PDB file of C-alpha atoms in Angstrom:
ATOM      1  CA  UNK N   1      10.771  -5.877   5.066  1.00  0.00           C
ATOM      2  CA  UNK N   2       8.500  -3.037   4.433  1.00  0.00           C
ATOM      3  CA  UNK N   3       5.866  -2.452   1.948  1.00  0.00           C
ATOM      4  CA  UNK N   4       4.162   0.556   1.030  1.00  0.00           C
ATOM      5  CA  UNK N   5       0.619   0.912  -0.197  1.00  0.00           C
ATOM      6  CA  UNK N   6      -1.449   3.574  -1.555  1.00  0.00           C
ATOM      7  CA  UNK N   7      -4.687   4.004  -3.107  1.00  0.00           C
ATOM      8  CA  UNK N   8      -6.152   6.657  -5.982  1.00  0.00           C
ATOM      9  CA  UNK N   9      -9.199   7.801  -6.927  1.00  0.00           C
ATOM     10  CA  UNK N  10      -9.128  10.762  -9.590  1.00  0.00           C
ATOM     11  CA  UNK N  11     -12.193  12.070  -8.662  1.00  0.00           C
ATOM     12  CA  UNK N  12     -14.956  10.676  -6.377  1.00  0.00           C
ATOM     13  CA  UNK N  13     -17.117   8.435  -8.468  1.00  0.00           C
ATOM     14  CA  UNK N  14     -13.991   7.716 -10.568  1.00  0.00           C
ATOM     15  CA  UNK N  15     -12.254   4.584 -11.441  1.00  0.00           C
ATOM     16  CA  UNK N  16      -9.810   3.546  -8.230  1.00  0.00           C
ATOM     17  CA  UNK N  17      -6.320   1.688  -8.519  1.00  0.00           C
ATOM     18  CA  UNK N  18      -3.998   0.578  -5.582  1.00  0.00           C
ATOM     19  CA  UNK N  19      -0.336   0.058  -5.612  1.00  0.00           C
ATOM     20  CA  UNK N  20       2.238  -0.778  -3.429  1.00  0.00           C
ATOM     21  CA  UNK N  21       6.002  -2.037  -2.844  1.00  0.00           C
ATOM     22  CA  UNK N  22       8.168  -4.105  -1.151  1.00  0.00           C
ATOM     23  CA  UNK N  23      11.709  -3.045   0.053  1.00  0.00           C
ATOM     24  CA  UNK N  24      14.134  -5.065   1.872  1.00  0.00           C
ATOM     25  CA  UNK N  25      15.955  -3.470   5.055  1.00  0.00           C
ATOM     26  CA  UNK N  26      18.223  -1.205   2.918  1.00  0.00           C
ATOM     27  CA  UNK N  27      15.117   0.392   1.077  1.00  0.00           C
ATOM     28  CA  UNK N  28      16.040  -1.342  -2.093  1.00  0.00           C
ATOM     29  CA  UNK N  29      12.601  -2.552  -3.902  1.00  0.00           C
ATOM     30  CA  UNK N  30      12.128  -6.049  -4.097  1.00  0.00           C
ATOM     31  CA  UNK N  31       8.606  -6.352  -5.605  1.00  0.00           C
ATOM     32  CA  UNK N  32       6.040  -4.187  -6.737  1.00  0.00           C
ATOM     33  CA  UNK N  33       2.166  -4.326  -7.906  1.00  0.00           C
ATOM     34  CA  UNK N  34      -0.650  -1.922  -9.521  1.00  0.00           C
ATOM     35  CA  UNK N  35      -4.322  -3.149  -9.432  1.00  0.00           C
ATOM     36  CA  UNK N  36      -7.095  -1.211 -11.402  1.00  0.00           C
ATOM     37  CA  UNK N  37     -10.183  -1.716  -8.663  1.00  0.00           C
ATOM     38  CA  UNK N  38     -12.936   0.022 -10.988  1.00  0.00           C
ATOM     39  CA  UNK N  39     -15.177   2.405  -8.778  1.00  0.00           C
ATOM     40  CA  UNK N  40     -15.248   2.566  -5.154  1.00  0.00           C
ATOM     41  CA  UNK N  41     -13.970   5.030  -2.923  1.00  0.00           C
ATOM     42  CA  UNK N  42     -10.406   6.027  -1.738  1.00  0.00           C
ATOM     43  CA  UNK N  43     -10.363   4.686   1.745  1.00  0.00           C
ATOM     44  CA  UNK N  44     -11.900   1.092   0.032  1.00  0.00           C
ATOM     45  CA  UNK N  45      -8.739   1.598  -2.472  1.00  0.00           C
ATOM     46  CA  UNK N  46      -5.879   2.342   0.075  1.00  0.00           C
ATOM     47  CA  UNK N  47      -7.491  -0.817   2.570  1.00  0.00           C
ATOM     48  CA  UNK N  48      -7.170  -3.138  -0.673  1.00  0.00           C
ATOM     49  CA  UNK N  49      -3.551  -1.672  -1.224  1.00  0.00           C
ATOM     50  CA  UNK N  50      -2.816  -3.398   2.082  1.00  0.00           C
ATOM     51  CA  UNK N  51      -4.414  -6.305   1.510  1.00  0.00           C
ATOM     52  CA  UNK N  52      -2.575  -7.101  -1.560  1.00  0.00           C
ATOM     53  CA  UNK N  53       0.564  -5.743  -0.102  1.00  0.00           C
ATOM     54  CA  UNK N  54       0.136  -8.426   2.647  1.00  0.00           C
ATOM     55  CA  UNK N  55      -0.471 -11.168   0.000  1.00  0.00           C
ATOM     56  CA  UNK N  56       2.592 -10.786  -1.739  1.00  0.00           C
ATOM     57  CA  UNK N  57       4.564 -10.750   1.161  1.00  0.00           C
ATOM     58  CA  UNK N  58       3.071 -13.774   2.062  1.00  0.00           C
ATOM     59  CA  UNK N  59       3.409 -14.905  -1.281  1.00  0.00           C
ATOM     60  CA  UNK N  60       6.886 -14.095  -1.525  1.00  0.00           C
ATOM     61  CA  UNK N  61       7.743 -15.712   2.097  1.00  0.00           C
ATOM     62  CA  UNK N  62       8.353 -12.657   4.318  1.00  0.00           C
ATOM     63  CA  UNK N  63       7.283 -13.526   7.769  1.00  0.00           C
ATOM     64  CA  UNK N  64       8.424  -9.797   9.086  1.00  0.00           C
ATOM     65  CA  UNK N  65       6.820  -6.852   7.594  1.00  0.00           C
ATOM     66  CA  UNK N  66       6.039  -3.115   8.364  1.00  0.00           C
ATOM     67  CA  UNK N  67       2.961  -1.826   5.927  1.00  0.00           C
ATOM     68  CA  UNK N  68       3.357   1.986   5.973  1.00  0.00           C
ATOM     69  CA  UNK N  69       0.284   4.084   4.733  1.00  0.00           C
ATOM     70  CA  UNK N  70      -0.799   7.499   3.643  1.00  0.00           C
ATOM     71  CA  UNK N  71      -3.941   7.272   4.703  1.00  0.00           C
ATOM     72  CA  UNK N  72      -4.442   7.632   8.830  1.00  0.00           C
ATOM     73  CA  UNK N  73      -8.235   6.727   7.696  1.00  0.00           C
ATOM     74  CA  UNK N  74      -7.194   3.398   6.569  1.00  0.00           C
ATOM     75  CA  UNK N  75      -4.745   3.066   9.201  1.00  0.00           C
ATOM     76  CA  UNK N  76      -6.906   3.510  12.348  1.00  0.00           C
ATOM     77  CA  UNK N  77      -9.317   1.144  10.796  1.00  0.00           C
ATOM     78  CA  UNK N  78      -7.320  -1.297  10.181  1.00  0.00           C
ATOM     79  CA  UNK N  79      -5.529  -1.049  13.536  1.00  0.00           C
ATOM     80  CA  UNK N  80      -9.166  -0.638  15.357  1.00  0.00           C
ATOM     81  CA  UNK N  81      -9.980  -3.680  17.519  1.00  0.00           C
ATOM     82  CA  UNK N  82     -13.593  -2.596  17.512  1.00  0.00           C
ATOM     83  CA  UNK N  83     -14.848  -3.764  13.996  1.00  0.00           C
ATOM     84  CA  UNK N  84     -18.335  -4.981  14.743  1.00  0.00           C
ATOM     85  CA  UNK N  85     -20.053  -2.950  12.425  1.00  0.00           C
ATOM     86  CA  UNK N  86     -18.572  -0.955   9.603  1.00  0.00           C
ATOM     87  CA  UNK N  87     -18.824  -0.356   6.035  1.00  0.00           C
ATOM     88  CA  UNK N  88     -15.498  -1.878   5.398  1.00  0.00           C
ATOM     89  CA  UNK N  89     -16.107  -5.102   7.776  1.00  0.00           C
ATOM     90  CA  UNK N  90     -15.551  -7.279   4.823  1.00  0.00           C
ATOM     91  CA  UNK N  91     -12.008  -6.062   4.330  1.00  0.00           C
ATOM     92  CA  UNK N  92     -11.507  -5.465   7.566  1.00  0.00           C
ATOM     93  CA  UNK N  93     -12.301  -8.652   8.319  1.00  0.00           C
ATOM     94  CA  UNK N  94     -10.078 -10.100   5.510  1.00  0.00           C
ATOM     95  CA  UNK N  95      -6.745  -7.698   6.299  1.00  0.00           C
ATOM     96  CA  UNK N  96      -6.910  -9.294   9.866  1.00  0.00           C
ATOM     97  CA  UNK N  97      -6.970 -13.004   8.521  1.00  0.00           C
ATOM     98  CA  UNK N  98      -4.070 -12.344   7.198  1.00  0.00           C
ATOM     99  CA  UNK N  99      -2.281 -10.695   9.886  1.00  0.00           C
ATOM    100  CA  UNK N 100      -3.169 -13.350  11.885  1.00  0.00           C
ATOM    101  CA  UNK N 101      -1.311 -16.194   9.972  1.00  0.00           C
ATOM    102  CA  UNK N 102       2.071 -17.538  11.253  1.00  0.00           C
ATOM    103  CA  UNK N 103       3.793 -13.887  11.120  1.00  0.00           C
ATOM    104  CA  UNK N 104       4.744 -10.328  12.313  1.00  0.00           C
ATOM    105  CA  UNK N 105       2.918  -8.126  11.006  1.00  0.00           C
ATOM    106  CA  UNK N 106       3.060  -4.084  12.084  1.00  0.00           C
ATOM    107  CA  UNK N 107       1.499  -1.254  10.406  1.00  0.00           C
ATOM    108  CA  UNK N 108       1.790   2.931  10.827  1.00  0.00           C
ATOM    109  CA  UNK N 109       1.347   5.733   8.612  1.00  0.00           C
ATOM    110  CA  UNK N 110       3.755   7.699   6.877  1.00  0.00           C
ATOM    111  CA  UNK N 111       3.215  11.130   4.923  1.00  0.00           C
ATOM    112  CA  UNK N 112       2.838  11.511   1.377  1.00  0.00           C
ATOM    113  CA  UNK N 113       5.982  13.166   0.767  1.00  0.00           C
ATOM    114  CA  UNK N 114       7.746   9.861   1.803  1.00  0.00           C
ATOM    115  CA  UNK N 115       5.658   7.889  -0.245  1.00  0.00           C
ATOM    116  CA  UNK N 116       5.381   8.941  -3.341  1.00  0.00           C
ATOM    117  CA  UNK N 117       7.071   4.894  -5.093  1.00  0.00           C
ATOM    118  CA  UNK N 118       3.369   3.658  -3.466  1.00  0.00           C
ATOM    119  CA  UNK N 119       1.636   6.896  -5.049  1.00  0.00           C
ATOM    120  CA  UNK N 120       3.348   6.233  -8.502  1.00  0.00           C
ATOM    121  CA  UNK N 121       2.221   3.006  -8.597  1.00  0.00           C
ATOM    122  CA  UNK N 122      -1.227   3.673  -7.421  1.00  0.00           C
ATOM    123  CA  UNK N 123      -1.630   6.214 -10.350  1.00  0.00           C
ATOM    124  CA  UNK N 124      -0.110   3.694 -12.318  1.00  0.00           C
ATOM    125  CA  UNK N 125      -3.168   1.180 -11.932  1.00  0.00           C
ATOM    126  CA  UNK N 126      -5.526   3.488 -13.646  1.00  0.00           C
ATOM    127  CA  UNK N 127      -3.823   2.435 -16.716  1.00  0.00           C
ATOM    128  CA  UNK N 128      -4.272  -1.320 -16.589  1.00  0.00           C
ATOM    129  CA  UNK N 129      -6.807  -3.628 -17.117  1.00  0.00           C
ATOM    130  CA  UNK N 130      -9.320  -4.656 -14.232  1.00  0.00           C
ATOM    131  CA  UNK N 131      -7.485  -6.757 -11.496  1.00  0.00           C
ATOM    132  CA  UNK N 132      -4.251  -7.310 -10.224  1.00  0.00           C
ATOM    133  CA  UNK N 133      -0.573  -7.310 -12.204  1.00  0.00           C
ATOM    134  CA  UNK N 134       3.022  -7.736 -10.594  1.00  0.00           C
ATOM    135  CA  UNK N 135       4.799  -4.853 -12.006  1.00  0.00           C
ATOM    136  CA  UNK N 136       8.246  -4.524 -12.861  1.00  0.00           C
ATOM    137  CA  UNK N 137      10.695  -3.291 -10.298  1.00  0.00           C
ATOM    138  CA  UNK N 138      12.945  -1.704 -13.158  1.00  0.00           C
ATOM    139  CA  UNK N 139      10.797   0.316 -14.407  1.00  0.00           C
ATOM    140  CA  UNK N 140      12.669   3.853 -14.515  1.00  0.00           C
ATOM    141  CA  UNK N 141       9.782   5.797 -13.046  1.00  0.00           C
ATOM    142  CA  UNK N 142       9.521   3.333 -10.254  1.00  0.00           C
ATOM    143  CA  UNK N 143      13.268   3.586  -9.564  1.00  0.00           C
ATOM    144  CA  UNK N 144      13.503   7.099  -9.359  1.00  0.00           C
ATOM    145  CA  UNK N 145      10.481   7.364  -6.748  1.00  0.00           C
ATOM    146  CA  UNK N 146      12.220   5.003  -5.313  1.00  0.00           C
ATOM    147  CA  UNK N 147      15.388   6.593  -4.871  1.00  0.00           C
ATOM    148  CA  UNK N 148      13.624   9.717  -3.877  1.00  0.00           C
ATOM    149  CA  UNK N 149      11.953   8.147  -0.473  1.00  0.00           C
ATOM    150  CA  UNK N 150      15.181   6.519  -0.011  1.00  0.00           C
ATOM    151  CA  UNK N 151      16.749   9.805   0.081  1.00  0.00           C
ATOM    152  CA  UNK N 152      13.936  11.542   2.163  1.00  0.00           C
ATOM    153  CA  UNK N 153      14.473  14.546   0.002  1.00  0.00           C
ATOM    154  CA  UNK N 154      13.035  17.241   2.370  1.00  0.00           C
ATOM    155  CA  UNK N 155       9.949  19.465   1.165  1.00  0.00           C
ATOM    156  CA  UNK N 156       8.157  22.249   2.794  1.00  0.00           C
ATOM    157  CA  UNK N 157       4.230  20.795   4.638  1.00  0.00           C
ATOM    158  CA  UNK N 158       1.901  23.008   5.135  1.00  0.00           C
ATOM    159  CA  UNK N 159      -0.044  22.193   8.384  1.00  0.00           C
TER     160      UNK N 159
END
Protein backbone atom coordinates (compact mmCIF):
# COMPACT_ATOMS: atom_id res chain seq x y z
CA UNK A 1 0.00 0.00 0.00
CA UNK A 2 0.99 3.54 -0.34
CA UNK A 3 -0.32 6.65 1.10
CA UNK A 4 0.31 10.06 0.22
CA UNK A 5 0.32 13.06 2.51
CA UNK A 6 0.55 16.66 2.12
CA UNK A 7 0.20 19.65 4.13
CA UNK A 8 -1.12 23.53 3.28
CA UNK A 9 -0.74 26.60 4.67
CA UNK A 10 -2.20 29.61 2.50
CA UNK A 11 -0.07 31.99 3.83
CA UNK A 12 2.32 31.85 6.84
CA UNK A 13 0.31 32.67 9.90
CA UNK A 14 -2.70 31.14 8.10
CA UNK A 15 -4.99 28.40 8.99
CA UNK A 16 -3.12 24.80 8.02
CA UNK A 17 -4.97 21.52 6.78
CA UNK A 18 -3.34 18.07 5.94
CA UNK A 19 -4.57 15.44 3.66
CA UNK A 20 -3.60 12.33 2.43
CA UNK A 21 -4.55 8.89 0.60
CA UNK A 22 -4.30 5.46 0.51
CA UNK A 23 -3.87 3.39 -2.75
CA UNK A 24 -3.57 -0.23 -3.06
CA UNK A 25 -0.69 -1.72 -5.41
CA UNK A 26 -2.53 -0.78 -8.66
CA UNK A 27 -2.79 3.01 -7.57
CA UNK A 28 -6.48 2.67 -7.10
CA UNK A 29 -7.53 4.84 -3.83
CA UNK A 30 -8.71 2.97 -1.07
CA UNK A 31 -9.17 5.65 1.65
CA UNK A 32 -8.77 9.15 1.97
CA UNK A 33 -8.77 12.02 4.84
CA UNK A 34 -8.65 16.04 5.17
CA UNK A 35 -7.93 17.53 8.67
CA UNK A 36 -8.30 21.38 9.28
CA UNK A 37 -5.12 21.83 11.92
CA UNK A 38 -5.87 25.69 12.65
CA UNK A 39 -2.47 27.69 12.67
CA UNK A 40 0.87 26.28 12.69
CA UNK A 41 3.33 26.11 10.12
CA UNK A 42 3.71 23.99 6.88
CA UNK A 43 6.41 21.60 7.86
CA UNK A 44 4.13 20.99 11.42
CA UNK A 45 1.14 20.39 8.73
CA UNK A 46 2.87 17.97 6.21
CA UNK A 47 4.55 15.88 9.62
CA UNK A 48 0.78 15.57 10.92
CA UNK A 49 -0.26 14.47 7.28
CA UNK A 50 1.95 11.47 8.02
CA UNK A 51 0.95 10.85 11.17
CA UNK A 52 -2.60 10.50 10.32
CA UNK A 53 -1.73 8.76 7.15
CA UNK A 54 0.00 6.12 9.38
CA UNK A 55 -3.11 5.87 11.66
CA UNK A 56 -5.42 4.93 9.14
CA UNK A 57 -3.35 2.46 7.76
CA UNK A 58 -3.10 1.07 10.95
CA UNK A 59 -6.58 1.56 11.42
CA UNK A 60 -7.52 -0.01 8.34
CA UNK A 61 -5.02 -3.15 8.92
CA UNK A 62 -2.19 -2.52 6.42
CA UNK A 63 0.94 -3.89 7.87
CA UNK A 64 3.02 -2.77 4.50
CA UNK A 65 3.08 0.78 3.58
CA UNK A 66 5.21 3.35 1.58
CA UNK A 67 4.30 7.18 2.85
CA UNK A 68 5.47 9.37 -0.07
CA UNK A 69 5.90 13.19 0.66
CA UNK A 70 6.33 16.55 -0.94
CA UNK A 71 8.10 17.93 1.51
CA UNK A 72 12.08 16.71 1.71
CA UNK A 73 11.84 19.01 5.05
CA UNK A 74 9.45 16.69 6.58
CA UNK A 75 11.02 13.80 5.10
CA UNK A 76 14.62 14.10 6.42
CA UNK A 77 13.13 14.76 9.76
CA UNK A 78 11.22 12.19 10.00
CA UNK A 79 13.82 9.78 8.61
CA UNK A 80 16.63 11.56 10.99
CA UNK A 81 17.82 9.18 13.73
CA UNK A 82 19.19 12.17 15.59
CA UNK A 83 15.99 13.72 17.22
CA UNK A 84 17.26 14.82 20.60
CA UNK A 85 16.31 18.21 20.38
CA UNK A 86 13.99 19.77 17.87
CA UNK A 87 11.04 21.85 17.55
CA UNK A 88 9.03 19.04 16.19
CA UNK A 89 10.30 16.33 18.92
CA UNK A 90 6.77 15.84 19.95
CA UNK A 91 5.72 14.60 16.54
CA UNK A 92 8.69 13.27 15.84
CA UNK A 93 8.56 11.40 18.64
CA UNK A 94 4.93 10.27 17.97
CA UNK A 95 5.47 9.37 13.93
CA UNK A 96 8.22 6.91 15.23
CA UNK A 97 5.82 5.14 17.81
CA UNK A 98 4.02 4.30 15.23
CA UNK A 99 6.48 3.07 12.86
CA UNK A 100 7.67 1.06 15.39
CA UNK A 101 4.50 -1.12 15.97
CA UNK A 102 4.26 -4.68 14.49
CA UNK A 103 4.84 -3.36 10.72
CA UNK A 104 6.80 -2.17 7.59
CA UNK A 105 6.85 0.96 7.36
CA UNK A 106 9.10 3.01 4.48
CA UNK A 107 8.94 6.55 3.61
CA UNK A 108 10.60 8.88 0.51
CA UNK A 109 9.63 11.92 -1.16
CA UNK A 110 8.02 12.41 -4.29
CA UNK A 111 7.53 15.80 -6.32
CA UNK A 112 4.56 17.81 -6.40
CA UNK A 113 3.65 17.15 -9.82
CA UNK A 114 3.02 13.46 -8.78
CA UNK A 115 1.12 14.39 -5.96
CA UNK A 116 -1.26 16.57 -6.56
CA UNK A 117 -4.63 13.65 -5.02
CA UNK A 118 -2.51 14.49 -1.45
CA UNK A 119 -2.40 18.36 -2.48
CA UNK A 120 -6.22 18.33 -3.34
CA UNK A 121 -7.03 17.00 -0.29
CA UNK A 122 -4.78 19.11 1.76
CA UNK A 123 -6.48 22.26 0.23
CA UNK A 124 -9.51 20.52 0.83
CA UNK A 125 -9.11 20.67 4.78
CA UNK A 126 -9.24 24.38 4.85
CA UNK A 127 -12.84 23.95 4.28
CA UNK A 128 -13.81 21.76 7.20
CA UNK A 129 -14.32 22.10 10.62
CA UNK A 130 -11.34 21.78 13.21
CA UNK A 131 -10.07 18.09 13.40
CA UNK A 132 -10.02 15.15 11.48
CA UNK A 133 -12.85 13.67 8.78
CA UNK A 134 -12.55 10.43 6.52
CA UNK A 135 -13.39 11.77 3.21
CA UNK A 136 -15.03 10.17 0.48
CA UNK A 137 -13.01 8.32 -2.09
CA UNK A 138 -15.71 9.15 -4.87
CA UNK A 139 -15.57 12.35 -4.75
CA UNK A 140 -15.05 13.49 -8.55
CA UNK A 141 -12.28 15.94 -7.78
CA UNK A 142 -10.49 13.31 -5.82
CA UNK A 143 -10.84 10.81 -8.69
CA UNK A 144 -9.58 12.84 -11.28
CA UNK A 145 -6.28 13.80 -9.22
CA UNK A 146 -6.25 10.56 -8.81
CA UNK A 147 -6.23 9.39 -12.19
CA UNK A 148 -3.82 12.09 -13.05
CA UNK A 149 -0.78 10.68 -10.69
CA UNK A 150 -1.81 7.39 -11.88
CA UNK A 151 -1.10 8.47 -15.28
CA UNK A 152 2.14 10.48 -14.41
CA UNK A 153 1.01 13.00 -16.92
CA UNK A 154 4.43 14.63 -17.70
CA UNK A 155 4.94 18.53 -17.04
CA UNK A 156 7.82 20.76 -17.63
CA UNK A 157 10.12 21.51 -13.75
CA UNK A 158 11.95 24.20 -13.59
CA UNK A 159 15.16 23.51 -11.55
Amino acid sequence: MSINTDGSVKQPGSLAAAGGLIRDWTGRCVDAFVENLGICTITRAEIKAAIRGLQMAWRKGYRKVHIQMDSTTAVNILSSQNQTEHRYLNLVQQFKGLVQQDWEVKISHTYRECNKAADFLANKGHGVSIGYHDFRIDDPGLSFWILYDTLSIAQSRLI
